[in-house]
XYZ file of C-alpha atoms in Angstrom:
707
model
C 159.882 -77.194 -126.869
C 158.411 -80.723 -126.317
C 155.089 -79.792 -127.289
C 156.319 -79.749 -130.981
C 157.041 -83.401 -130.801
C 160.701 -85.400 -131.269
C 162.050 -83.346 -133.798
C 160.188 -80.382 -134.650
C 161.035 -76.951 -132.850
C 159.888 -73.400 -133.416
C 162.190 -70.871 -134.608
C 163.140 -68.269 -131.964
C 162.564 -65.247 -134.715
C 159.974 -65.215 -137.619
C 161.544 -67.537 -139.911
C 161.484 -66.498 -143.621
C 159.162 -68.151 -146.219
C 161.511 -70.973 -147.060
C 162.225 -71.436 -143.248
C 158.285 -71.650 -142.844
C 157.701 -73.970 -146.003
C 160.197 -76.346 -144.527
C 158.117 -76.446 -141.196
C 154.894 -76.885 -143.018
C 156.601 -79.967 -145.182
C 157.834 -81.722 -142.419
C 156.903 -85.302 -141.855
C 153.550 -85.338 -139.683
C 155.683 -88.184 -137.718
C 157.722 -85.242 -136.470
C 154.420 -84.547 -134.207
C 154.564 -85.274 -130.846
C 152.226 -88.575 -130.267
C 152.522 -89.344 -134.392
C 154.533 -92.664 -134.614
C 155.624 -94.540 -137.703
C 151.724 -96.529 -137.346
C 149.653 -93.532 -136.600
C 151.564 -91.602 -139.807
C 150.801 -94.524 -142.081
C 146.918 -94.605 -140.989
C 147.361 -90.962 -141.698
C 148.458 -91.079 -145.244
C 144.914 -92.780 -145.707
C 143.593 -89.719 -145.091
C 145.591 -87.693 -147.672
C 147.807 -86.348 -144.701
C 152.018 -86.784 -145.455
C 153.184 -83.627 -143.729
C 152.360 -81.046 -141.639
C 150.385 -78.851 -143.619
C 147.933 -81.248 -145.106
C 146.847 -81.224 -141.624
C 146.238 -77.683 -141.743
C 143.814 -78.689 -144.492
C 141.743 -81.697 -143.100
C 138.685 -80.012 -142.029
C 136.585 -81.388 -139.444
C 133.009 -82.858 -141.064
C 131.085 -81.787 -138.294
C 131.687 -80.491 -134.900
C 130.320 -80.687 -131.048
C 129.828 -78.355 -128.885
C 131.301 -78.763 -124.934
C 131.639 -75.136 -124.378
C 128.871 -75.277 -121.627
C 127.686 -77.952 -119.208
C 124.137 -79.071 -119.326
C 122.003 -79.689 -116.466
C 121.074 -83.005 -116.549
C 117.430 -82.436 -115.698
C 117.150 -80.329 -118.775
C 118.260 -83.044 -121.345
C 116.129 -84.744 -123.840
C 116.753 -87.723 -126.564
C 118.327 -86.931 -129.313
C 120.620 -84.245 -128.051
C 124.629 -84.275 -127.204
C 125.586 -82.781 -124.315
C 128.370 -82.021 -121.951
C 127.038 -83.217 -118.310
C 128.880 -83.649 -114.900
C 127.860 -85.472 -112.256
C 128.329 -87.775 -109.147
C 128.295 -91.458 -109.148
C 125.281 -92.419 -107.294
C 125.224 -96.330 -108.294
C 127.271 -98.704 -110.676
C 126.542 -102.189 -111.012
C 126.823 -105.079 -114.086
C 123.683 -106.073 -115.194
C 124.216 -110.523 -116.122
C 120.705 -110.389 -118.033
C 120.749 -109.615 -121.491
C 123.499 -108.346 -123.098
C 125.870 -108.040 -119.894
C 126.836 -104.265 -119.579
C 127.936 -101.706 -116.853
C 125.455 -99.388 -115.632
C 126.806 -96.178 -114.147
C 123.938 -93.853 -112.726
C 125.129 -89.922 -112.298
C 123.575 -87.515 -111.163
C 123.488 -83.402 -110.259
C 121.083 -81.493 -108.146
C 118.602 -81.382 -111.284
C 118.278 -85.195 -112.268
C 119.911 -88.380 -112.693
C 120.983 -90.244 -116.165
C 122.384 -93.513 -116.862
C 125.839 -94.142 -118.353
C 125.932 -97.865 -119.899
C 129.101 -99.649 -120.981
C 128.963 -102.583 -122.993
C 132.585 -103.029 -123.324
C 134.522 -102.497 -119.918
C 137.524 -103.555 -117.894
C 137.465 -103.794 -114.077
C 139.638 -101.351 -113.557
C 136.974 -98.960 -115.269
C 134.023 -100.646 -113.190
C 136.593 -99.653 -109.923
C 137.110 -95.967 -111.474
C 133.568 -95.549 -111.289
C 132.503 -95.999 -107.733
C 129.639 -94.316 -105.901
C 130.703 -90.643 -104.940
C 133.025 -90.148 -107.870
C 132.489 -86.925 -110.050
C 132.163 -87.517 -114.019
C 132.487 -85.410 -116.723
C 131.052 -87.021 -120.108
C 130.122 -86.462 -123.289
C 127.331 -87.990 -125.667
C 123.926 -88.602 -127.475
C 121.288 -88.798 -124.712
C 119.186 -91.809 -125.983
C 116.176 -93.648 -124.347
C 117.083 -96.599 -122.269
C 114.880 -99.271 -119.827
C 115.061 -97.283 -117.045
C 114.923 -93.589 -118.408
C 117.495 -91.048 -120.409
C 121.009 -92.927 -120.922
C 123.831 -92.555 -122.971
C 125.560 -95.513 -124.259
C 129.611 -95.278 -124.138
C 130.077 -91.734 -123.560
C 133.348 -90.251 -123.853
C 134.075 -89.427 -119.903
C 136.660 -88.346 -117.144
C 137.126 -88.715 -113.399
C 137.117 -85.073 -112.821
C 137.869 -82.864 -109.171
C 135.346 -80.277 -107.931
C 137.182 -77.230 -109.519
C 138.255 -78.865 -112.486
C 137.546 -76.682 -115.846
C 136.233 -79.182 -118.136
C 134.298 -76.694 -121.243
C 136.413 -76.173 -123.921
C 136.555 -72.355 -125.363
C 135.544 -73.229 -129.024
C 133.581 -76.476 -130.986
C 134.776 -79.932 -130.887
C 136.239 -80.591 -134.053
C 134.985 -84.338 -135.565
C 137.851 -85.592 -138.125
C 137.269 -87.835 -140.619
C 138.944 -90.934 -139.476
C 140.554 -94.428 -140.795
C 140.468 -97.462 -138.668
C 142.328 -97.647 -135.974
C 142.671 -93.826 -135.649
C 141.209 -92.166 -133.021
C 139.688 -88.170 -132.468
C 141.906 -87.262 -129.914
C 145.110 -88.439 -131.682
C 143.918 -86.278 -134.478
C 143.072 -82.961 -132.790
C 146.108 -83.046 -130.723
C 148.100 -83.204 -134.172
C 145.912 -80.875 -136.148
C 146.092 -78.522 -132.581
C 150.210 -78.795 -133.054
C 150.363 -78.191 -136.722
C 148.159 -74.816 -136.091
C 150.481 -73.422 -133.388
C 153.289 -74.369 -135.512
C 152.341 -73.062 -138.727
C 149.740 -70.434 -138.383
C 152.019 -67.663 -137.650
C 154.431 -68.066 -140.424
C 151.539 -69.189 -143.433
C 151.925 -67.190 -146.739
C 148.657 -65.748 -147.916
C 149.265 -66.219 -151.233
C 146.044 -65.078 -152.313
C 146.610 -61.173 -153.656
C 144.957 -58.560 -151.384
C 142.304 -57.037 -154.541
C 140.965 -60.855 -154.417
C 140.480 -60.951 -150.927
C 138.921 -57.516 -150.757
C 136.802 -58.348 -153.630
C 135.349 -61.622 -152.253
C 135.779 -60.487 -148.865
C 137.623 -63.381 -147.848
C 139.315 -63.480 -144.483
C 143.129 -63.988 -144.098
C 144.586 -68.175 -144.708
C 145.472 -68.044 -140.966
C 142.490 -66.837 -139.708
C 140.237 -68.715 -141.712
C 141.579 -72.042 -140.652
C 141.492 -71.267 -137.172
C 137.729 -70.367 -137.639
C 137.244 -73.822 -139.680
C 139.319 -76.170 -136.823
C 138.211 -73.971 -133.634
C 135.228 -72.507 -134.379
C 133.532 -70.344 -132.022
C 130.282 -71.435 -129.798
C 127.922 -69.113 -131.458
C 128.488 -70.488 -134.764
C 126.157 -73.646 -136.037
C 126.993 -75.847 -138.646
C 125.282 -74.143 -141.119
C 126.926 -70.559 -140.517
C 130.109 -72.791 -140.643
C 128.910 -74.645 -143.877
C 128.078 -71.028 -145.196
C 130.902 -68.546 -143.632
C 133.524 -66.839 -145.427
C 136.342 -69.477 -144.113
C 135.155 -72.188 -145.499
C 134.305 -70.216 -149.489
C 137.713 -68.926 -149.086
C 139.561 -71.854 -149.090
C 136.889 -73.504 -151.817
C 137.727 -70.643 -153.588
C 141.559 -71.286 -153.216
C 141.222 -74.964 -154.241
C 139.513 -74.465 -157.277
C 141.770 -71.688 -158.090
C 144.564 -73.900 -157.654
C 143.325 -76.560 -159.831
C 142.821 -74.026 -162.858
C 146.177 -72.514 -162.302
C 147.489 -76.344 -163.161
C 145.802 -77.037 -166.408
C 146.685 -73.266 -167.496
C 150.213 -74.162 -166.498
C 149.948 -77.274 -168.758
C 148.792 -75.334 -171.965
C 151.721 -73.229 -170.872
C 153.798 -75.603 -171.279
C 152.802 -77.503 -174.310
C 153.034 -74.407 -175.873
C 156.592 -75.061 -175.796
C 156.375 -78.331 -176.673
C 157.549 -78.837 -180.523
C 154.984 -80.819 -183.175
C 155.311 -81.590 -186.521
C 153.374 -78.976 -188.950
C 150.223 -80.819 -190.422
C 149.196 -79.364 -193.919
C 147.410 -80.829 -197.108
C 147.188 -78.858 -200.425
C 143.784 -77.848 -201.862
C 143.378 -80.277 -204.098
C 143.562 -83.573 -201.927
C 141.647 -81.997 -199.525
C 138.795 -81.018 -202.145
C 138.878 -84.675 -203.364
C 138.551 -86.049 -199.870
C 134.822 -83.950 -199.240
C 134.114 -84.929 -202.601
C 134.244 -88.808 -201.790
C 131.806 -88.271 -198.775
C 128.584 -89.024 -199.350
C 127.070 -86.481 -197.858
C 127.891 -82.511 -197.535
C 129.576 -81.091 -194.316
C 127.703 -79.015 -192.322
C 128.552 -74.992 -191.160
C 129.176 -76.379 -187.746
C 131.590 -79.052 -189.314
C 133.725 -76.920 -191.750
C 133.920 -74.443 -188.986
C 135.055 -77.235 -186.451
C 137.657 -78.180 -189.010
C 138.822 -74.612 -190.091
C 139.985 -74.337 -186.054
C 141.456 -77.788 -186.519
C 143.904 -76.841 -189.519
C 144.550 -73.742 -187.736
C 146.246 -75.522 -184.763
C 148.099 -78.283 -186.941
C 149.576 -75.528 -188.946
C 151.352 -74.697 -186.316
C 154.671 -76.502 -184.632
C 153.587 -76.413 -181.005
C 150.696 -79.357 -180.426
C 147.622 -79.301 -180.537
C 145.240 -80.385 -177.655
C 141.169 -79.658 -178.993
C 138.356 -80.949 -177.308
C 135.096 -81.502 -180.142
C 132.005 -81.582 -178.216
C 129.189 -82.707 -180.666
C 125.479 -84.145 -179.944
C 124.940 -87.639 -180.977
C 124.697 -87.960 -184.284
C 126.549 -84.573 -185.164
C 129.528 -85.632 -187.513
C 132.396 -85.588 -184.431
C 133.944 -88.663 -186.302
C 134.286 -87.173 -190.230
C 136.035 -84.585 -188.668
C 138.692 -86.568 -187.205
C 139.257 -88.005 -190.422
C 139.672 -84.905 -192.053
C 142.189 -84.025 -189.339
C 143.788 -87.456 -190.398
C 144.247 -86.485 -193.638
C 146.170 -83.478 -193.021
C 148.170 -85.558 -190.838
C 148.328 -88.587 -193.508
C 149.197 -85.317 -196.667
C 152.513 -84.894 -194.325
C 153.627 -87.978 -194.042
C 152.824 -88.523 -190.221
C 151.105 -91.756 -188.632
C 147.653 -91.203 -186.863
C 146.102 -93.117 -184.123
C 142.670 -93.349 -183.497
C 141.815 -94.980 -179.808
C 137.862 -95.839 -178.941
C 137.142 -97.119 -175.756
C 135.808 -100.550 -177.047
C 135.782 -102.943 -180.037
C 132.611 -102.498 -181.176
C 133.439 -98.315 -181.775
C 136.923 -98.954 -182.627
C 135.357 -101.408 -185.216
C 132.686 -98.727 -186.494
C 135.289 -96.380 -186.958
C 137.810 -98.808 -189.157
C 135.011 -99.365 -191.298
C 134.081 -95.312 -191.484
C 137.470 -94.418 -192.182
C 138.201 -97.604 -194.837
C 135.207 -96.052 -196.566
C 136.543 -92.320 -196.237
C 139.569 -93.096 -197.149
C 139.122 -96.135 -200.010
C 141.147 -94.006 -202.896
C 144.065 -92.541 -200.767
C 146.305 -95.567 -200.389
C 146.294 -95.866 -197.057
C 143.937 -98.375 -195.445
C 143.343 -98.344 -191.734
C 145.253 -100.977 -189.919
C 143.506 -102.655 -186.752
C 144.647 -102.992 -183.473
C 143.095 -104.234 -180.299
C 143.455 -106.864 -177.664
C 141.764 -109.598 -179.451
C 144.086 -109.581 -182.151
C 146.934 -112.155 -181.472
C 149.579 -113.941 -182.983
C 151.527 -113.946 -186.330
C 148.897 -111.017 -187.420
C 149.401 -109.298 -184.173
C 153.007 -109.350 -184.571
C 152.535 -108.238 -188.321
C 150.441 -105.069 -187.446
C 153.033 -104.205 -184.798
C 155.797 -104.546 -187.693
C 154.059 -102.432 -189.967
C 153.405 -99.399 -187.010
C 156.813 -99.802 -186.165
C 158.520 -99.769 -189.660
C 156.001 -96.417 -190.554
C 154.189 -98.204 -192.969
C 150.920 -98.800 -191.226
C 149.715 -95.036 -191.701
C 146.397 -95.042 -189.974
C 146.276 -97.337 -186.713
C 142.768 -97.993 -185.189
C 141.959 -99.893 -182.287
C 141.593 -99.569 -178.326
C 143.372 -98.932 -175.192
C 145.756 -102.106 -177.104
C 147.582 -98.557 -178.975
C 148.962 -97.542 -175.664
C 150.778 -101.059 -174.910
C 154.444 -100.896 -174.460
C 154.643 -103.420 -177.367
C 153.388 -100.497 -179.510
C 156.463 -98.356 -181.386
C 155.205 -95.888 -183.647
C 157.942 -94.849 -186.330
C 156.410 -91.157 -186.753
C 153.084 -90.186 -185.160
C 151.900 -87.072 -185.285
C 148.366 -86.896 -184.478
C 146.050 -89.516 -182.062
C 142.026 -89.000 -182.042
C 140.705 -90.279 -178.875
C 136.720 -91.102 -179.205
C 135.152 -90.848 -175.538
C 137.785 -89.611 -173.759
C 136.053 -89.883 -170.123
C 136.503 -93.355 -171.090
C 139.986 -93.355 -170.833
C 142.689 -93.069 -167.610
C 144.822 -90.367 -167.668
C 147.636 -92.223 -167.716
C 146.593 -94.512 -170.536
C 146.215 -90.929 -173.146
C 149.624 -89.642 -171.396
C 151.290 -93.661 -172.741
C 149.575 -92.960 -175.913
C 151.504 -89.007 -176.834
C 154.702 -90.857 -175.452
C 154.897 -93.129 -178.212
C 155.919 -90.264 -180.610
C 159.178 -89.627 -178.674
C 161.486 -91.039 -181.151
C 160.607 -88.358 -183.439
C 161.326 -85.903 -180.637
C 157.996 -84.244 -181.809
C 154.860 -84.116 -179.858
C 151.797 -85.713 -181.506
C 148.667 -83.164 -181.950
C 145.499 -84.514 -180.414
C 142.341 -84.413 -181.192
C 139.880 -85.537 -178.317
C 135.952 -86.358 -179.447
C 133.089 -86.372 -176.427
C 129.190 -86.817 -177.288
C 128.886 -86.248 -173.543
C 127.545 -82.600 -173.521
C 130.145 -80.531 -170.828
C 128.182 -77.791 -169.059
C 130.484 -74.365 -169.246
C 130.967 -74.279 -165.555
C 131.964 -77.804 -165.256
C 133.990 -76.829 -168.508
C 135.895 -74.126 -167.141
C 136.916 -76.690 -164.229
C 137.915 -79.691 -166.307
C 138.913 -78.542 -169.594
C 140.527 -75.602 -168.957
C 143.676 -76.518 -170.553
C 142.046 -77.302 -173.698
C 140.471 -75.420 -176.690
C 136.941 -76.310 -176.960
C 135.421 -76.631 -180.464
C 131.217 -77.157 -180.423
C 129.788 -78.565 -183.249
C 126.301 -77.618 -183.124
C 124.542 -78.208 -185.997
C 123.115 -82.018 -186.670
C 122.777 -83.262 -190.310
C 120.160 -82.428 -192.323
C 117.642 -85.529 -192.606
C 118.095 -86.647 -189.467
C 114.722 -87.406 -187.996
C 113.924 -86.223 -184.256
C 112.767 -88.675 -182.125
C 109.681 -88.588 -180.417
C 109.570 -89.191 -176.820
C 107.060 -90.362 -174.473
C 106.431 -91.000 -170.686
C 104.904 -94.158 -169.494
C 103.848 -95.538 -166.157
C 104.934 -99.240 -165.476
C 101.316 -100.051 -165.057
C 101.074 -99.715 -169.078
C 103.910 -102.319 -169.563
C 101.654 -104.589 -171.609
C 101.108 -101.823 -174.419
C 104.951 -101.115 -174.813
C 105.158 -104.754 -175.025
C 102.332 -105.122 -177.416
C 103.979 -102.222 -179.202
C 107.251 -103.841 -179.562
C 105.729 -106.689 -181.313
C 104.218 -104.525 -183.786
C 107.086 -102.651 -184.082
C 109.476 -105.813 -185.106
C 106.591 -107.232 -187.415
C 107.642 -104.227 -189.703
C 110.769 -105.998 -189.516
C 112.384 -103.142 -187.222
C 114.581 -103.613 -184.395
C 114.002 -101.933 -180.463
C 116.195 -101.742 -177.465
C 115.075 -102.256 -173.623
C 117.402 -100.615 -171.515
C 117.645 -101.820 -168.131
C 118.625 -99.562 -164.978
C 119.091 -99.554 -161.144
C 119.506 -97.365 -158.270
C 121.768 -99.633 -156.892
C 126.014 -98.983 -158.050
C 126.137 -103.052 -157.905
C 127.048 -103.776 -161.380
C 125.605 -107.639 -160.349
C 122.367 -106.213 -159.610
C 121.932 -104.334 -162.863
C 122.557 -107.511 -164.756
C 120.342 -109.568 -162.692
C 117.938 -106.995 -163.696
C 118.771 -107.099 -167.092
C 118.463 -111.170 -167.216
C 115.309 -111.550 -165.071
C 114.114 -108.573 -167.982
C 115.119 -110.581 -171.141
C 113.165 -114.201 -169.586
C 110.133 -112.088 -168.509
C 110.562 -110.433 -172.487
C 111.107 -114.069 -174.046
C 107.789 -115.218 -172.297
C 105.798 -111.908 -173.295
C 107.470 -112.020 -177.084
C 107.729 -116.082 -177.833
C 108.419 -115.066 -181.971
C 110.557 -112.201 -181.225
C 114.272 -113.120 -181.344
C 115.525 -111.608 -177.691
C 119.354 -110.731 -177.287
C 121.037 -109.626 -173.938
C 124.152 -107.747 -173.192
C 125.416 -106.169 -169.901
C 128.657 -105.217 -168.237
C 130.008 -108.370 -166.728
C 130.108 -110.532 -170.001
C 133.243 -110.864 -171.438
C 133.977 -108.113 -174.078
C 134.225 -110.338 -177.165
C 130.844 -112.142 -175.881
C 129.768 -108.661 -175.835
C 130.824 -107.017 -178.764
C 129.408 -110.522 -180.553
C 126.002 -109.740 -179.091
C 126.314 -105.748 -180.767
C 127.367 -107.104 -184.012
C 124.683 -109.745 -184.215
C 122.045 -106.866 -183.478
C 123.610 -104.806 -186.092
C 123.482 -107.439 -188.624
C 119.719 -108.402 -188.189
C 120.282 -111.392 -186.231
C 118.319 -110.128 -183.263
C 115.004 -108.493 -182.842
C 115.095 -106.988 -179.359
C 118.081 -106.282 -177.496
C 117.749 -106.303 -173.818
C 120.773 -104.462 -172.315
C 122.216 -102.445 -169.265
C 123.213 -98.506 -169.860
C 126.461 -100.062 -171.620
C 125.123 -99.392 -174.544
C 125.111 -95.878 -174.099
C 128.282 -95.640 -176.305
C 127.844 -98.201 -178.987
C 127.247 -99.038 -182.724
C 125.157 -97.195 -185.111
C 122.177 -99.878 -185.869
C 120.033 -97.520 -188.328
C 117.115 -100.683 -188.185
C 116.974 -100.064 -184.185
C 114.207 -96.818 -183.959
C 112.367 -98.188 -180.779
C 114.043 -97.534 -177.153
C 112.386 -98.658 -173.966
C 114.148 -97.458 -170.753
C 112.699 -98.662 -167.607
C 113.204 -97.088 -164.379
C 114.422 -93.743 -166.481
C 113.796 -91.474 -163.238
C 117.080 -93.361 -161.672
C 119.306 -91.698 -164.432
C 120.802 -88.453 -165.174
C 119.426 -86.615 -168.097
C 122.473 -86.449 -169.589
C 123.193 -90.351 -169.407
C 119.575 -90.684 -170.479
C 120.089 -88.460 -173.526
C 123.453 -90.920 -174.361
C 121.120 -93.868 -174.462
C 118.546 -91.881 -176.277
C 121.119 -91.372 -179.442
C 121.391 -95.242 -179.922
C 117.950 -94.550 -181.728
C 117.159 -92.047 -184.690
C 120.368 -92.792 -186.941
C 118.058 -94.505 -190.137
C 115.144 -93.479 -191.872
C 112.403 -94.658 -190.037
C 110.606 -92.954 -187.492
C 112.192 -93.123 -183.963
C 110.345 -93.642 -180.599
C 111.991 -93.726 -176.856
C 109.645 -94.662 -174.608
C 110.631 -93.705 -170.701
C 109.078 -96.558 -168.495
C 108.654 -95.251 -164.986
C 107.731 -96.507 -161.603
C 104.564 -94.947 -159.879
C 104.383 -92.886 -158.277
C 107.270 -89.977 -159.190
C 107.827 -87.384 -157.346
C 107.450 -83.804 -158.181
C 111.279 -83.766 -159.201
C 111.266 -86.732 -161.392
C 108.447 -85.748 -163.198
C 109.828 -82.177 -163.713
C 113.388 -83.998 -165.274
C 111.639 -86.245 -167.582
C 109.076 -83.613 -168.819
C 112.595 -81.507 -169.633
C 113.695 -84.537 -171.778
C 110.826 -85.776 -173.501
C 110.655 -81.749 -174.326
C 114.220 -81.362 -175.435
C 116.461 -82.638 -177.840
C 119.846 -80.559 -177.226
C 122.308 -82.410 -176.040
C 123.784 -78.962 -174.480
C 120.662 -77.414 -173.542
C 120.055 -81.001 -171.570
C 123.399 -80.769 -169.758
C 122.627 -77.444 -168.570
C 119.394 -78.387 -166.764
C 120.851 -81.570 -165.951
C 123.532 -79.648 -163.767
C 120.826 -76.932 -162.620
C 118.586 -80.392 -160.772
C 120.943 -82.775 -159.931
C 123.960 -80.845 -158.691
C 127.633 -80.355 -160.317
C 128.716 -83.096 -157.795
C 126.796 -86.004 -159.053
C 127.639 -85.025 -162.659
C 130.836 -84.820 -162.307
C 130.987 -87.967 -159.756
C 129.201 -90.234 -162.676
C 130.701 -88.495 -165.850
C 133.948 -87.677 -165.065
C 135.127 -90.330 -162.598
C 138.518 -89.863 -161.282
C 139.288 -86.793 -163.281
C 139.726 -84.167 -160.192
C 139.834 -84.870 -156.968
C 138.640 -81.960 -153.958
C 140.177 -81.980 -150.356
C 137.451 -79.413 -149.026
C 135.705 -77.570 -152.254
C 132.054 -79.432 -153.058
C 130.787 -78.827 -156.317
C 127.295 -78.616 -155.127
C 127.946 -75.938 -152.626
C 130.888 -74.068 -153.804
C 129.511 -73.574 -157.554
C 129.525 -69.450 -156.997
C 133.198 -70.020 -156.094
C 134.202 -71.725 -158.941
C 132.647 -69.340 -161.480
C 134.701 -66.843 -160.057
C 138.000 -68.326 -160.128
C 138.768 -67.397 -164.011
C 138.909 -63.820 -163.384
C 141.123 -64.002 -160.473
C 143.108 -66.669 -162.084
C 143.751 -63.991 -165.284
C 144.791 -61.688 -162.107
C 147.491 -63.694 -160.745
C 148.823 -64.538 -164.084
C 149.348 -61.141 -164.910
C 150.279 -59.728 -162.305
C 151.480 -62.007 -159.448
C 153.171 -64.866 -161.080
C 155.214 -65.074 -158.030
C 151.901 -67.083 -156.385
C 151.266 -69.367 -158.959
C 153.308 -72.557 -158.214
C 153.340 -71.810 -154.161
C 149.069 -72.217 -154.477
C 149.447 -75.249 -157.093
C 151.866 -77.133 -154.257
C 149.719 -76.127 -151.552
C 146.457 -77.923 -152.903
C 147.888 -80.411 -155.440
C 151.172 -81.008 -154.303
C 152.651 -83.937 -156.581
C 149.245 -85.280 -157.698
C 149.047 -86.127 -161.511
C 148.847 -83.911 -164.213
C 145.229 -83.970 -165.246
C 145.783 -82.007 -168.028
C 148.683 -83.829 -169.687
C 146.733 -85.638 -171.992
């Protein structure tokens, strides 16, 4: 049948699952009206095969199921109308346009075309009957529609649709009619043979419709449904649920696959461990000891540990990582510690050098700044195994770096690295035939719901206790009208030989604008505080320059550091106990908490001043109050999730980790919370559904969890 395109034909009998999948997996250019160029445009929308069209949902709908009398039209509405051309003329004044007035028994309206052809003008001659659709607007001579969709009709022709008209996302050069026809073909081809991989108990428990019915409803909704009805429909909820489920199953699948890999057994004798703990200038907290116990249990097994350690700013994650490194070093394996910036890598270098001073394993440092002979010597020591403890930045995963016997990978602030970078570091262990254990650390508290989605493949440890002696940070909320008071406070603070941060934020995503704001603020503060040594750091500076400014600040060569949010992950400066955050209402609570964590690291009392712009909205006031009154990062993260929504947090904190076709993290949070139980049921009673669900939603997508 030509309807199905040049090379697609519907089977004469009902196909089996394999044949049905072959139909769904056919290239999209097998459909009628889709040539190679259109197929390339569809790829930009994530459409590669016929099945992909099923899950390319409309983002809105138009009602063309009934004809509106012209006399009933009002500005702002979109409507389907039928009328007879009463006059047609080209207006030469102003912007040249074709005006066509059509009317019915109830009134008339003008159609205006700024782009038109002579043939189009000839078509729209008086007496012609026209059906058109568009948005009604006020014009110079009454109501008008600019560039309506229209067609010439005969008197008895049916012009209405049986269902709401879908409006799909487009890309340049792709038309709605082309996409609608392609989707219609895909539905006709696939729906009769679409396998519903969700088991009946799940469908019944959540009152979900069958997959074919859900897709039919969303692509061709009935006229009585509003956009709100569709957004809240069981059909959309069912698809969001299945997409979340597919991602969760992929994570669990990766975790199971990981259990099949071989890893070195990492252990140290009691005397060795006691000597290390005794050499530390502080005692570990109960939370640190608990997490260390979990790590020791993992590393005593011969399959790889993949553990995420969450700990609030200052909770002591790094010394836990050092203890893990001790296990690897005692077992004669190499350790790689990777940090997102040279500044943070250097901080780890100092800490590890101090903690391992008596253990004959001086750390080796590798960053992009290391050049020439020194770099070559470092690479050789890593390759021959003489360098046991290697600390660095993303330079660790470059092709020129070869480990002799890598047993443990520690990744700090994991969300700052891409998936492929972490994969590359793991592959460095291949010469031994063993996979390294991995310890991933983050100071970014992750709400439980997000952790279930993002990190269900990881074993999770939480350091939920701060070391004794950490002084609480006093947080104040101050309107910008009191800026002079804040500047006076800075002057008084610095006179006492202390240091301070001034953090600039902008609501715009443009890094250039943020940096410009920081530069202007630095100039303003230099004028207001002429005796204060003021430094500036922002994201557009070269890494070496940025690190140089931060190191100079740490050495107290400057008193006040003006910065963008790049200092969110930075070095410890114990003498910096005052922070001013400008426009804090523009940041999420979790990011504010990260920034505040830069202070409160020394013996001095610490203060965080939130300098907001008046007037502050009610929601902004509530958010800043929550932040002022709470210091527990996990409580703040949950409140942030509640107030801003999941999508915004994932977008800013976990960019690039998980991409969804249909599911919306804010709208579909309720569905996400049901996924874990469904995954357990499928893994136990319906394992045959696991891979088809993953293939349907993820295809050949990157392996998120294999880091």
